[in-house]
Short mmCIF file of C-alpha atoms in Angstrom, two decimals:
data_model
loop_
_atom_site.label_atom_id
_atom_site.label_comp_id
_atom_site.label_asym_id
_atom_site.label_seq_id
_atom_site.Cartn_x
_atom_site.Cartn_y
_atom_site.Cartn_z
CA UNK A 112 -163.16 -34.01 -109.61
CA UNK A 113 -160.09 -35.14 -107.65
CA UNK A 114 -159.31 -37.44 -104.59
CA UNK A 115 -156.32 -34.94 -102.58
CA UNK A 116 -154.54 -36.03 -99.79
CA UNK A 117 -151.64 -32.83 -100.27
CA UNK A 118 -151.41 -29.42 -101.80
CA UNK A 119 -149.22 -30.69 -104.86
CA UNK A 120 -152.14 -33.05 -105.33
CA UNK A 121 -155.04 -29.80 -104.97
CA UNK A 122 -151.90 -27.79 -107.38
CA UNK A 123 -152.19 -30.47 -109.93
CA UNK A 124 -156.09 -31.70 -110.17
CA UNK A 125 -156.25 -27.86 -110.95
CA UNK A 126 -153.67 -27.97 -113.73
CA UNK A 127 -155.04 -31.17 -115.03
CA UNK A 128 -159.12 -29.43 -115.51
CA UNK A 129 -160.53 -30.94 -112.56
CA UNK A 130 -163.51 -28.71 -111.76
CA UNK A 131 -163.19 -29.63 -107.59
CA UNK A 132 -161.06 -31.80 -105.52
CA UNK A 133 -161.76 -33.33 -102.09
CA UNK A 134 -159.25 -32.93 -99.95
CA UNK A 135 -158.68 -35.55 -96.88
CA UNK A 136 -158.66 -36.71 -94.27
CA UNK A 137 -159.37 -33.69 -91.98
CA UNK A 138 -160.05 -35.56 -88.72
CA UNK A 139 -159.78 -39.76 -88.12
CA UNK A 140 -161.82 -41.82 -89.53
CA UNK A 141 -163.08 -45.26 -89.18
CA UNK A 142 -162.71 -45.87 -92.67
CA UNK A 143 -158.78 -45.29 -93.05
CA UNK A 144 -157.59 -45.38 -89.54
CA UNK A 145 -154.16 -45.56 -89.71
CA UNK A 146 -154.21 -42.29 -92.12
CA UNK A 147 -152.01 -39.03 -91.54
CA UNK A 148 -155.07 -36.44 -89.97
CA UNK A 149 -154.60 -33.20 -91.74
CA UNK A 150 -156.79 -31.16 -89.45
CA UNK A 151 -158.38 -27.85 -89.75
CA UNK A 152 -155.59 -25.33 -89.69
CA UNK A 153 -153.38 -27.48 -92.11
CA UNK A 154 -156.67 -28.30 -94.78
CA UNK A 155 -157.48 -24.56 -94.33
CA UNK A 156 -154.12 -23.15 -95.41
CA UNK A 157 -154.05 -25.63 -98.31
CA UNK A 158 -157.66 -24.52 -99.51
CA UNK A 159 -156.50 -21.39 -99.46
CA UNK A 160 -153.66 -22.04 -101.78
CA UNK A 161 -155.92 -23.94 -103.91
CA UNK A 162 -157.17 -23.03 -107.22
CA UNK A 163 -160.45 -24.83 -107.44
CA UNK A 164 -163.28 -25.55 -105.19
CA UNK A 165 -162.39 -28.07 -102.42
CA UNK A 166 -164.84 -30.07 -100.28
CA UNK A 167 -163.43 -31.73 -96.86
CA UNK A 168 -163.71 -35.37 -96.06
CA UNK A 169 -162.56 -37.80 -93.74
CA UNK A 170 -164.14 -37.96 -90.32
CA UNK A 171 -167.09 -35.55 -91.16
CA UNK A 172 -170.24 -35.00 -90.18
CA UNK A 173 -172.87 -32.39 -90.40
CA UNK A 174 -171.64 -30.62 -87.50
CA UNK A 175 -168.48 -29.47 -88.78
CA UNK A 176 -169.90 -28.09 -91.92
CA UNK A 177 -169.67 -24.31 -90.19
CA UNK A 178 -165.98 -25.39 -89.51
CA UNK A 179 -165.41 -26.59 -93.24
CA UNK A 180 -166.75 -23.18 -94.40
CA UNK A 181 -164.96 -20.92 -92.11
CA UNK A 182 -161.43 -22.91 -93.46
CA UNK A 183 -162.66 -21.68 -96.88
CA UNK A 184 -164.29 -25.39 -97.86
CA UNK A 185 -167.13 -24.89 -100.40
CA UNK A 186 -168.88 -28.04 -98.06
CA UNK A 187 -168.56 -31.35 -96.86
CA UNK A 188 -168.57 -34.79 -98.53
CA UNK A 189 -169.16 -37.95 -96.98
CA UNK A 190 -170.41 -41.29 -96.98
CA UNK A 191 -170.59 -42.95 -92.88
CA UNK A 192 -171.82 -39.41 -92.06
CA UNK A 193 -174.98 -40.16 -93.78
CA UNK A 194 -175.38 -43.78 -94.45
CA UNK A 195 -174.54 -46.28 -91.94
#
């Protein structure tokens, strides 16, 4: 798997083998908050571009998995979602 913060990143974890990427951050986020938000239209059209499976992170929780799947997102990943 792959860390992706851009399409060429998604374009070349897929050329390299990866087997997914993560692709963030879709909305802000405590962890990195002075991070470029990507949000849902622009992580969409890049998933759809994408050659591999791509979960969302950044700013997640487990309401926006519908959201995540509708943009083509085969789920969520996460870690102050769940563990705090």
């Amino acid at each position: 798997g792959a860390s992706c913060h851009s399409l060429e990143e998604l374009q070349h974890a897929a050329k390299i083998g990866c087997d997914y990427a993560t692709l963030s951050p879709v909305k802000p986020t405590g962890s990195h908050p002075d991070s470029p938000v990507l949000g849902w239209e622009h992580a969409a059209k890049m998933i759809k571009e994408a050659a591999l499976p791509v979960y969302l992170l950044g700013g997640m929780t487990e309401s926006d998995l519908k959201s995540a799947l509708q943009a083509g997102a085969q789920g969520l990943a996460g870690i102050s979602a769940w563990w705090e």
